[in-house]
Coordinates of C-alpha atoms in Angstrom, one line a residue:
Chain A
M1 CA 0.5 0.0 0.1
K2 CA 1.3 4.1 -0.8
P3 CA 0.3 6.7 0.0
G4 CA -2.4 8.4 -1.7
T5 CA -4.1 5.5 -2.1
K6 CA -8.1 5.5 -1.3
L7 CA -9.5 3.1 1.1
K8 CA -13.3 2.1 0.6
S9 CA -15.3 0.4 3.8
Q10 CA -17.0 -2.3 3.2
V11 CA -19.3 -2.2 5.9
C12 CA -20.2 1.5 6.1
D13 CA -19.9 5.6 3.5
T14 CA -16.5 5.6 5.1
E15 CA -13.7 6.3 3.3
V16 CA -10.0 7.1 3.8
M17 CA -6.8 8.6 1.7
V18 CA -3.3 6.3 3.3
I19 CA -0.8 9.2 4.6
R20 CA 1.1 6.8 6.1
C21 CA 1.3 3.2 6.2
G22 CA 3.3 0.4 8.2
T23 CA 2.4 -3.2 8.1
G24 CA -0.8 -4.5 9.2
R25 CA -4.7 -4.4 8.0
I26 CA -6.8 -1.4 7.8
E27 CA -10.2 -1.8 9.2
C28 CA -13.4 -0.1 9.4
G29 CA -16.0 -1.4 11.9
G30 CA -14.2 -4.6 12.1
A31 CA -14.1 -5.4 8.1
A32 CA -10.6 -4.7 6.2
M33 CA -10.8 -1.3 3.5
A34 CA -10.7 -2.1 0.6
E35 CA -10.0 0.1 -3.1
D36 CA -13.4 -0.9 -4.0
K37 CA -17.2 -0.8 -2.8
P38 CA -18.2 -3.5 -1.8
A39 CA -22.0 -4.8 -3.5
E40 CA -23.3 -5.8 -0.4
P41 CA -22.1 -3.6 2.1
G42 CA -22.4 -4.9 5.6
T43 CA -22.5 -3.7 8.9
P44 CA -20.5 -2.6 11.1
A45 CA -18.9 -5.1 14.4
E46 CA -20.7 -4.4 18.0
G47 CA -18.0 -2.5 19.9
L48 CA -16.8 -1.0 16.1
A49 CA -19.1 1.7 15.5
G50 CA -18.1 4.5 17.0
G51 CA -17.9 6.9 13.4
A52 CA -15.2 8.3 11.2
L53 CA -15.2 11.9 10.9
M54 CA -14.9 13.8 7.1
G55 CA -11.2 15.9 7.4
K56 CA -9.9 13.8 10.4
R57 CA -6.6 12.2 10.2
Y58 CA -6.2 8.9 12.1
V59 CA -3.0 7.5 13.9
D60 CA -1.6 4.8 15.8
A61 CA 0.0 4.5 18.6
A62 CA 3.4 3.9 17.3
G63 CA 3.3 6.3 14.6
A64 CA 3.2 4.0 11.7
F65 CA 0.1 4.6 10.0
E66 CA -2.1 7.8 9.4
L67 CA -5.4 7.9 7.3
L68 CA -7.4 10.7 6.6
C69 CA -11.1 10.1 6.4
V70 CA -12.2 11.7 2.8
K71 CA -16.0 10.4 3.7
P72 CA -17.2 10.0 7.0
G73 CA -19.0 7.0 8.2
K74 CA -20.6 4.7 10.8
G75 CA -17.4 2.7 11.2
S76 CA -14.1 2.8 14.0
L77 CA -10.9 3.4 12.1
A78 CA -8.6 0.3 13.6
V79 CA -5.3 -1.6 12.2
D80 CA -5.1 -5.5 12.9
G81 CA -7.9 -4.9 16.0
V82 CA -6.3 -1.5 17.5
I83 CA -8.9 1.4 17.2
L84 CA -6.7 4.4 15.8
S85 CA -7.5 7.8 17.3
I86 CA -7.6 11.7 16.2
K87 CA -4.4 13.0 15.5
D88 CA -4.0 16.1 17.8
A89 CA -2.8 18.9 15.8
K90 CA -1.8 22.3 17.4
P91 CA -4.0 24.5 15.8
L92 CA -1.6 27.2 13.8
P93 CA -2.7 30.9 12.7
A94 CA -3.3 31.2 9.3
S95 CA -0.4 32.2 7.4
D96 CA -1.7 32.6 3.4
Chain B
M1 CA -2.4 11.7 -3.6
N2 CA -3.7 14.6 -5.6
I3 CA -4.1 18.4 -4.5
A4 CA -7.8 17.8 -5.7
L5 CA -8.3 16.0 -3.4
F6 CA -9.5 19.4 -1.3
L7 CA -11.7 20.6 -3.5
E8 CA -13.6 17.5 -3.7
M9 CA -13.3 17.2 0.0
A10 CA -14.8 20.4 0.4
A11 CA -17.4 19.8 -2.5
E12 CA -18.3 16.6 -0.9
A13 CA -18.6 18.0 3.0
A14 CA -20.5 20.9 2.0
P15 CA -21.9 21.1 -2.0
E16 CA -23.7 24.4 -1.6
R17 CA -21.5 26.8 0.0
I18 CA -20.4 29.8 -1.6
G19 CA -16.5 28.6 -2.2
L20 CA -15.8 31.9 -3.9
V21 CA -17.0 35.3 -4.8
C22 CA -14.8 36.9 -8.3
D23 CA -16.4 40.0 -10.3
G24 CA -19.4 40.1 -8.3
R25 CA -20.4 36.2 -9.3
R26 CA -20.5 33.6 -6.0
W27 CA -19.6 29.8 -6.6
S28 CA -20.7 27.4 -4.6
Y29 CA -18.1 24.7 -4.1
G30 CA -19.8 21.8 -6.0
E31 CA -19.6 24.3 -8.8
L32 CA -16.0 25.0 -8.4
L33 CA -15.4 20.8 -8.8
A34 CA -17.6 20.9 -11.7
G35 CA -15.8 23.2 -13.4
A36 CA -12.0 21.9 -12.2
R37 CA -13.3 18.6 -13.9
G38 CA -14.6 20.1 -16.8
A39 CA -11.4 21.7 -17.2
A40 CA -9.5 18.5 -16.4
R41 CA -11.1 17.0 -19.6
S42 CA -10.1 19.6 -22.1
I43 CA -6.7 20.1 -20.7
V44 CA -6.5 15.8 -21.7
E45 CA -7.9 17.1 -24.6
A46 CA -5.4 19.2 -25.5
G47 CA -2.4 17.2 -25.1
C48 CA -0.5 20.1 -23.7
S49 CA 3.0 19.2 -21.5
H50 CA 1.4 22.4 -18.8
V51 CA -1.3 24.5 -18.0
A52 CA -0.3 28.1 -17.8
L53 CA -2.4 31.1 -16.7
L54 CA -1.6 34.7 -18.3
D55 CA -3.8 36.3 -16.3
E56 CA -5.4 38.1 -13.3
S57 CA -7.1 36.3 -10.7
S58 CA -10.7 34.8 -11.6
E59 CA -12.4 31.4 -11.7
A60 CA -10.4 30.4 -14.1
A61 CA -7.0 30.4 -11.7
I62 CA -9.2 27.8 -9.5
F63 CA -10.3 25.7 -12.7
A64 CA -6.9 25.4 -13.9
L65 CA -5.6 24.5 -11.0
F66 CA -7.4 21.5 -10.2
G67 CA -8.3 20.5 -13.5
A68 CA -4.8 20.4 -14.8
A69 CA -4.1 18.3 -11.0
L70 CA -6.9 15.9 -12.2
A71 CA -5.2 15.8 -15.5
G72 CA -1.7 14.9 -14.0
V73 CA -0.5 18.1 -15.7
P74 CA 1.7 20.7 -14.7
Y75 CA -0.3 23.7 -13.6
C76 CA 2.6 27.1 -14.7
P77 CA 0.8 30.4 -13.7
L78 CA 3.1 33.2 -15.5
N79 CA 3.5 36.7 -14.2
Y80 CA 1.6 39.2 -17.1
R81 CA 3.9 41.6 -15.6
L82 CA 6.9 40.8 -17.4
A83 CA 8.5 42.4 -20.3
D84 CA 7.6 40.9 -23.6
A85 CA 11.5 39.1 -24.0
D86 CA 11.2 37.9 -20.4
L87 CA 7.9 36.2 -20.9
G88 CA 8.4 34.7 -24.5
A89 CA 11.3 33.2 -23.5
L90 CA 8.9 31.5 -20.5
L91 CA 6.7 30.4 -23.1
G92 CA 8.8 29.0 -24.7
R93 CA 10.2 26.7 -22.1
I94 CA 6.9 25.3 -21.2
A95 CA 6.0 24.3 -25.1
P96 CA 3.7 22.9 -26.0
A97 CA 1.1 24.8 -23.5
L98 CA -2.0 25.0 -22.9
V99 CA -2.2 29.1 -22.4
I100 CA -5.2 30.7 -21.1
G101 CA -6.1 34.3 -20.6
D102 CA -4.3 37.1 -22.4
V103 CA -4.2 35.4 -26.6
A104 CA -3.0 38.2 -28.2
R105 CA 0.0 38.7 -26.6
A106 CA 0.8 34.8 -26.1
S107 CA 0.3 33.8 -30.0
R108 CA 2.9 37.3 -30.7
L109 CA 5.8 35.9 -28.2
C110 CA 5.3 32.2 -28.8
P111 CA 4.3 30.4 -31.6
G112 CA 4.0 26.3 -30.7
N113 CA 1.7 26.8 -27.8
L114 CA -2.2 26.3 -27.7
N115 CA -3.8 29.7 -26.4
R116 CA -6.9 30.1 -25.2
S117 CA -9.1 32.9 -23.2
R118 CA -10.4 33.2 -19.8
G119 CA -13.8 33.3 -21.2
D120 CA -13.9 30.5 -23.6
F121 CA -11.7 27.8 -21.0
V122 CA -14.7 28.8 -18.2
S123 CA -17.0 28.3 -20.7
T124 CA -15.4 24.7 -22.3
A125 CA -14.9 24.0 -18.4
L126 CA -18.8 24.7 -17.4
S127 CA -19.8 22.2 -20.7
A128 CA -17.5 19.6 -21.1
Q129 CA -18.3 15.9 -20.0
P130 CA -16.4 15.7 -16.5
L131 CA -13.3 14.4 -16.0
D132 CA -13.5 12.5 -12.4
E133 CA -10.5 10.1 -11.9
A134 CA -7.5 11.8 -10.6
A135 CA -4.3 11.2 -12.7
D136 CA -1.8 9.6 -10.2
G137 CA -0.7 12.2 -8.6
E138 CA 3.0 11.1 -7.9
G139 CA 3.8 13.9 -10.4
I140 CA 4.1 17.7 -10.7
A141 CA 1.1 19.9 -9.1
I142 CA 3.0 23.3 -9.8
Q143 CA 5.6 24.4 -11.8
L144 CA 6.4 28.6 -10.9
F145 CA 9.5 30.4 -12.1
T146 CA 11.0 32.0 -9.3
S147 CA 10.9 35.7 -9.2
G148 CA 14.6 36.1 -10.7
T149 CA 15.8 39.0 -8.1
T150 CA 19.5 37.7 -8.9
A151 CA 19.5 35.4 -11.6
A152 CA 17.8 34.6 -14.5
P153 CA 14.1 32.9 -13.4
K154 CA 14.6 29.3 -12.4
A155 CA 11.8 26.6 -12.9
A156 CA 10.8 25.4 -9.3
I157 CA 8.6 22.0 -8.7
L158 CA 6.5 21.3 -5.8
R159 CA 4.3 17.6 -6.5
H160 CA 1.5 17.3 -5.4
A161 CA 2.9 15.1 -2.0
N162 CA 4.6 18.6 -0.9
L163 CA 1.5 20.1 -1.5
V164 CA -0.7 18.0 0.4
S165 CA 2.2 17.6 2.7
Y166 CA 1.6 21.4 3.6
I167 CA -2.5 22.2 4.0
L168 CA -2.3 18.7 6.0
G169 CA 0.7 20.0 8.2
T170 CA -1.0 23.4 8.8
V171 CA -4.5 23.5 7.9
E172 CA -7.5 21.7 9.8
F173 CA -10.6 20.6 7.2
A174 CA -13.1 22.7 7.5
C175 CA -12.2 24.7 11.0
A176 CA -13.7 27.9 9.2
D177 CA -17.0 29.2 10.3
E178 CA -19.9 29.5 7.2
S179 CA -19.2 33.7 7.8
D180 CA -15.3 33.5 7.1
A181 CA -13.8 34.9 4.1
A182 CA -10.7 35.3 2.9
L183 CA -9.2 38.0 0.3
V184 CA -7.0 37.2 -1.8
S185 CA -5.1 39.6 -3.8
V186 CA -1.7 38.6 -3.9
P187 CA -1.3 37.6 -7.6
P188 CA -1.8 34.1 -8.8
Y189 CA 1.6 33.0 -9.9
H190 CA 3.2 34.3 -6.3
I191 CA 3.1 30.9 -4.3
A192 CA 1.4 33.0 -1.6
G193 CA -1.5 32.9 -4.5
I194 CA -1.5 29.4 -4.7
S195 CA -1.4 28.6 -1.5
A196 CA -3.8 30.7 -0.3
L197 CA -6.5 29.3 -2.5
L198 CA -5.6 25.6 -1.2
S199 CA -5.1 26.8 2.2
S200 CA -9.2 28.2 2.1
I201 CA -10.6 25.6 0.4
Y202 CA -9.5 22.9 2.5
A203 CA -10.0 25.4 5.8
Q204 CA -13.6 25.9 3.9
R205 CA -13.0 29.6 3.9
R206 CA -14.4 31.5 1.5
I207 CA -12.8 32.8 -1.0
V208 CA -12.9 36.3 -2.0
M209 CA -10.7 37.7 -5.0
L210 CA -9.3 41.3 -5.5
P211 CA -7.9 40.7 -9.3
A212 CA -6.1 44.5 -9.1
F213 CA -4.9 45.5 -5.6
S214 CA -5.6 49.2 -5.2
P215 CA -6.1 49.8 -1.2
E216 CA -9.3 51.4 -1.9
A217 CA -10.8 48.3 -3.3
W218 CA -9.2 46.0 -1.2
L219 CA -10.9 48.6 1.7
A220 CA -14.5 48.6 -0.2
L221 CA -14.3 44.9 -0.9
A222 CA -13.2 43.5 2.7
E223 CA -16.4 46.1 3.9
A224 CA -18.6 44.8 1.6
E225 CA -18.3 40.8 2.0
A226 CA -17.2 40.9 5.5
V227 CA -13.9 39.7 5.0
S228 CA -12.4 38.1 8.1
N229 CA -9.4 36.9 6.4
A230 CA -6.3 38.2 4.4
F231 CA -3.0 37.4 3.3
V232 CA -0.9 40.9 1.9
V233 CA 2.8 41.6 1.1
P234 CA 4.0 44.8 2.9
T235 CA 3.4 47.0 0.4
M236 CA -0.1 46.8 0.4
L237 CA -0.6 47.1 4.1
S238 CA 1.8 50.2 4.1
R239 CA -1.4 51.5 1.4
I240 CA -4.5 50.3 3.2
L241 CA -3.0 52.0 6.7
D242 CA -2.5 55.1 4.3
A243 CA -5.8 54.8 3.0
L244 CA -7.2 54.6 6.6
E245 CA -4.9 57.2 8.0
R246 CA -6.6 59.6 5.2
D247 CA -10.2 57.9 5.7
G248 CA -10.2 58.6 9.7
T249 CA -13.4 56.6 10.5
P250 CA -13.2 53.0 12.2
R251 CA -13.5 50.5 9.5
L252 CA -13.3 46.8 9.2
P253 CA -15.5 45.3 11.9
A254 CA -15.3 41.8 10.4
L255 CA -11.6 41.4 10.2
R256 CA -9.9 39.1 12.4
A257 CA -6.6 37.8 11.1
V258 CA -3.9 39.2 8.9
A259 CA -1.6 37.7 7.1
Y260 CA 1.9 38.8 5.7
G261 CA 4.5 37.8 3.6
G262 CA 6.7 38.0 0.3
G263 CA 8.8 40.3 1.1
K264 CA 10.5 42.0 4.6
M265 CA 7.9 44.2 6.7
P266 CA 9.1 47.8 7.9
F267 CA 8.9 48.1 11.1
E268 CA 7.0 50.4 12.1
V269 CA 5.0 49.4 9.1
I270 CA 3.5 46.7 11.2
D271 CA 4.0 49.4 14.3
K272 CA 1.2 51.1 12.8
A273 CA -0.9 48.5 11.6
L274 CA -1.2 46.8 16.0
T275 CA -1.8 50.1 16.8
R276 CA -4.2 51.4 14.3
L277 CA -6.3 47.7 14.1
P278 CA -6.6 46.1 17.6
Q279 CA -9.2 44.0 16.5
V280 CA -6.6 42.0 14.3
G281 CA -4.4 39.4 14.6
F282 CA -1.4 39.7 12.6
T283 CA 0.9 36.6 11.9
N284 CA 4.3 37.1 9.8
A285 CA 4.4 34.4 7.3
Y286 CA 7.9 33.3 5.9
G287 CA 8.7 30.7 3.5
L288 CA 9.7 30.2 0.2
T289 CA 8.2 29.1 -3.4
E290 CA 10.5 26.0 -3.1
T291 CA 9.0 25.3 0.8
S292 CA 5.5 25.2 -0.7
S293 CA 4.8 28.5 1.5
T294 CA 5.2 28.8 4.7
I295 CA 8.2 27.3 6.8
A296 CA 8.2 29.7 9.8
L297 CA 5.6 32.0 11.4
L298 CA 5.2 34.9 13.7
G299 CA 1.9 34.5 15.4
P300 CA -0.7 37.1 16.6
D301 CA 0.4 36.9 20.4
D302 CA 3.6 37.2 19.4
H303 CA 2.9 40.4 17.7
R304 CA 0.7 41.9 20.7
V305 CA 3.6 40.6 23.3
A306 CA 6.0 42.4 21.6
H307 CA 4.1 45.4 20.6
G308 CA 3.1 46.4 23.8
S309 CA 6.4 45.5 25.9
A310 CA 9.0 48.4 26.5
D311 CA 12.0 45.5 26.4
P312 CA 13.9 46.1 23.3
Q313 CA 14.5 42.8 22.8
V314 CA 11.0 41.6 23.2
R315 CA 10.0 44.6 20.9
A316 CA 13.0 43.4 17.9
R317 CA 10.6 40.3 17.9
L318 CA 8.3 42.3 15.5
A319 CA 11.3 41.7 13.1
S320 CA 11.5 38.2 13.3
V321 CA 9.7 35.8 10.7
G322 CA 8.7 33.7 13.9
R323 CA 8.8 30.2 14.6
P324 CA 9.8 27.2 12.6
L325 CA 6.5 24.8 11.9
P326 CA 6.2 22.1 13.8
T327 CA 6.2 20.2 10.7
V328 CA 9.4 21.5 9.3
E329 CA 13.1 20.9 10.8
L330 CA 15.1 24.2 10.5
E331 CA 18.9 24.9 11.1
I332 CA 21.1 27.9 10.5
R333 CA 25.0 26.8 8.9
D334 CA 28.2 28.0 8.4
E335 CA 29.8 28.3 4.6
D336 CA 31.2 24.8 5.7
G337 CA 28.1 23.5 6.3
R338 CA 28.3 22.9 10.2
V339 CA 25.1 24.0 12.2
L340 CA 25.6 27.0 14.0
P341 CA 24.5 27.8 17.7
A342 CA 21.4 30.5 18.5
G343 CA 22.7 33.9 17.7
M344 CA 25.3 33.1 14.9
P345 CA 24.3 34.3 11.2
G346 CA 24.8 31.8 8.9
E347 CA 22.6 30.5 5.4
I348 CA 19.0 29.3 6.7
F349 CA 18.8 25.0 5.9
V350 CA 14.8 23.3 5.8
R351 CA 13.8 19.9 5.8
G352 CA 9.9 18.5 5.6
D353 CA 7.7 16.3 3.4
Q354 CA 6.5 20.0 2.0
V355 CA 9.8 21.0 1.1
S356 CA 10.7 20.8 -2.7
G357 CA 13.8 21.8 -3.4
E358 CA 13.7 20.8 -6.8
Y359 CA 14.2 22.6 -9.9
R360 CA 13.5 21.6 -13.7
E361 CA 16.6 21.5 -14.1
K362 CA 18.1 19.7 -10.9
S363 CA 17.4 18.8 -7.4
A364 CA 19.0 21.8 -5.0
L365 CA 18.6 19.5 -1.7
T366 CA 21.6 17.9 -0.1
A367 CA 21.4 13.9 -0.1
D368 CA 20.1 13.9 3.1
G369 CA 16.7 16.4 2.3
W370 CA 17.8 19.2 3.3
F371 CA 17.4 22.4 1.1
P372 CA 20.1 25.4 1.0
T373 CA 18.0 28.0 0.8
R374 CA 20.1 30.9 0.1
D375 CA 18.2 33.1 2.8
A376 CA 20.6 34.2 5.4
G377 CA 19.6 34.2 9.2
Y378 CA 19.5 33.6 12.6
L379 CA 17.8 31.9 15.5
D380 CA 17.9 33.9 18.9
A381 CA 17.8 32.3 22.1
E382 CA 14.4 31.4 22.2
G383 CA 13.9 30.0 18.6
Y384 CA 12.7 33.0 16.8
L385 CA 14.1 33.5 13.1
F386 CA 15.6 36.6 12.2
L387 CA 16.1 36.8 8.4
S388 CA 19.1 39.0 7.5
G389 CA 18.8 39.1 3.3
R390 CA 20.1 36.8 0.7
A391 CA 23.3 34.7 1.4
D392 CA 24.2 35.9 -1.9
D393 CA 24.0 39.8 -0.9
V394 CA 26.2 39.2 1.9
I395 CA 29.1 42.0 1.7
V396 CA 32.7 39.6 2.2
R397 CA 35.2 43.0 3.2
G398 CA 38.3 41.6 3.5
G399 CA 37.4 37.9 4.1
E400 CA 34.6 39.3 7.1
N401 CA 31.5 38.7 5.5
M402 CA 28.6 40.8 6.9
S403 CA 25.2 41.0 6.0
P404 CA 23.5 43.8 4.6
G405 CA 20.7 43.8 7.0
E406 CA 21.8 44.5 10.0
I407 CA 23.2 47.6 8.9
E408 CA 20.4 48.6 7.1
D409 CA 18.4 48.0 10.3
V410 CA 20.7 50.1 12.1
L411 CA 20.9 53.1 9.4
L412 CA 16.5 53.4 10.0
T413 CA 17.2 54.0 13.7
H414 CA 18.3 57.6 12.5
P415 CA 15.0 59.9 12.4
A416 CA 16.1 61.6 8.9
I417 CA 15.9 57.7 6.9
A418 CA 13.2 56.5 5.7
D419 CA 14.5 53.3 3.4
A420 CA 18.3 52.3 3.1
C421 CA 20.2 48.6 1.2
A422 CA 23.1 48.0 1.9
V423 CA 25.1 46.3 -1.3
G424 CA 29.2 45.3 -1.5
V425 CA 31.0 47.9 -4.0
P426 CA 33.8 47.0 -5.5
S427 CA 37.0 48.3 -3.6
V428 CA 40.9 48.0 -4.1
E429 CA 41.8 47.2 -0.9
W430 CA 39.2 45.2 0.7
G431 CA 37.7 43.3 -2.6
E432 CA 34.2 44.3 -1.5
A433 CA 33.2 47.7 0.7
V434 CA 30.2 48.5 1.9
G435 CA 27.5 50.9 -0.4
V436 CA 24.5 52.6 0.8
A437 CA 21.5 53.7 -0.9
L438 CA 19.5 55.4 1.4
V439 CA 16.2 57.4 1.4
L440 CA 16.1 61.0 2.7
R441 CA 12.5 61.0 5.0
E442 CA 10.5 63.8 3.7
G443 CA 10.6 67.3 5.9
H444 CA 14.0 66.1 7.2
A445 CA 17.3 67.9 6.5
R446 CA 20.5 64.9 5.1
P447 CA 22.4 64.0 7.7
D448 CA 26.0 64.6 7.4
E449 CA 28.1 61.1 6.6
A450 CA 30.7 61.6 9.6
E451 CA 27.2 61.5 11.5
L452 CA 26.1 58.0 9.5
C453 CA 28.9 56.5 9.6
R454 CA 29.7 57.3 13.3
L455 CA 26.1 55.5 14.1
V456 CA 27.0 52.8 12.4
R457 CA 30.5 52.2 14.0
E458 CA 29.2 53.1 17.6
R459 CA 26.0 49.8 17.0
L460 CA 28.0 47.6 14.6
R461 CA 31.9 47.8 14.2
S462 CA 34.3 49.6 12.2
S463 CA 34.5 47.1 9.1
R464 CA 30.6 47.9 8.6
V465 CA 30.4 51.6 8.1
P466 CA 30.0 52.5 4.4
E467 CA 32.9 53.2 2.5
V468 CA 30.0 55.0 -0.3
I469 CA 26.3 56.6 0.7
R470 CA 24.3 57.6 -2.5
F471 CA 21.1 59.6 -1.1
E472 CA 18.3 58.0 -3.8
P473 CA 14.5 59.6 -4.5
A474 CA 12.9 55.9 -3.9
L475 CA 15.0 52.4 -3.6
P476 CA 13.4 49.9 -6.6
Y477 CA 11.2 47.0 -5.8
N478 CA 9.6 44.4 -7.8
E479 CA 5.7 44.5 -7.6
M480 CA 5.4 42.1 -4.1
G481 CA 7.7 44.5 -2.3
K482 CA 11.0 42.5 -2.7
L483 CA 13.9 45.3 -2.5
L484 CA 16.3 44.3 -6.0
R485 CA 19.0 44.7 -4.9
R486 CA 21.0 44.2 -8.2
E487 CA 19.2 47.3 -9.5
V488 CA 20.8 49.0 -6.4
R489 CA 24.2 47.5 -7.0
K490 CA 24.4 48.9 -10.7
L491 CA 23.8 52.6 -9.4
F492 CA 26.8 52.2 -7.5
A493 CA 28.7 50.6 -10.9
A494 CA 27.4 53.3 -12.6

């Protein structure tokens, strides 16, 4: 997987763009994300329906993965079953 | 990665929201994306190697920027103020290009390009079958010719990855209120004019375009559109303040944030701005074309603290360009590449994903990814960056390096001096000596040379004392407020 790849959830509307990527399975709502939408969308697994917010960046604790949510949805983003957290960026004043 | 993502996200999140106001026409994010997709189709069909804009700001700049990105063709806005010979040379360097704007001039200066008027380009974009599959964005998003204040223009290239990294690192998606509006008055061929479009669209801050700057037009548009944010170059701010002064009444109630950059801000201009516009937060943004715009900034709080302080050290910070962004590394190095400690002047090096440092001809990056900016400066003990001119402008007198900025700053403290420029002038004894061109402040008598020399000797050291002093009616600046030192050097050679 290379940066710039767009991945789609198999269980909700969520879409992400990969900004940084290590080794592991990128998931949404408990199911692996893929470059194509499924014919029949499933539902997020129990406890994995925390939602993905538009424009937020999601990262793992080790800093190996970073995903930008480009379409929001119901599923929680995770890598190998570990839920990702929203990247906390210090707001900067508008410079242009 | 592809910068078209930013417009796609804005249109996905709020298709009906107004993203652009230009010449009285309002465009929603949905309409802007449709225009960019139609433009992409016409760019692909044109079979060109570059998309050039030879025109003032308009919706065509947004269609061309994102349309070129979707089509996978570099976007290359050109400086329409260049003389025919210079512009003709640049048009030749990007052929075969699709040139949008001044058809008559483009075809007169360079055959072999496909030229289209703004109206034709926009109406074709709006009626074409949209191209919505983005091209692989590993390539070049933007090619900008540097202003060439020291040499012939270089073709700097910015990749999609550089610009995506810059925007994601500095702007929070959809962080603007629906009432927010950003007044964009820098020309489309300047990196600040491009980053303003990208940042505002990603923040979902309505862009209000002012194609031709005048202080009166800027004030009128800022008020009519209740503008909250603006970016200006120092000369624009100075002229806006003069217009406010003439007017006398309090104005700009909606204005909250003004960022500035593109050239050295005179201390007295920013000092006056802080006094005259107490409700506004000022941000000094320092960056280069080759770094995808801003790499360091001095924020609103720093400005207010410096402005309100009686401590000269703290006040001096108003002349700083602030601290490096958290996403870039910045070092000051000497001529042998050694990293210098705080307080020591040298060349500014930067590294980060937003830094391209790449030209058509070659990359200027070091083996480990650092970009030598050719800007000279130093960091103070608190990590604030101070600029002292271009590294190429350093005056070497008898083996001693001196930055023109420190000499100019001292001369500018004299009440009779309105503007100053120090350059190296040929010297038989020293190789180079200091020459200064000065502008007298109106209503003041010309100070004698001995007095000026004494001022420099007392504040700096004797090697900095000017050998030649000239008085000029004005110093030469380009339209972005950049001092043209090579022109000043010519005055001494004449």
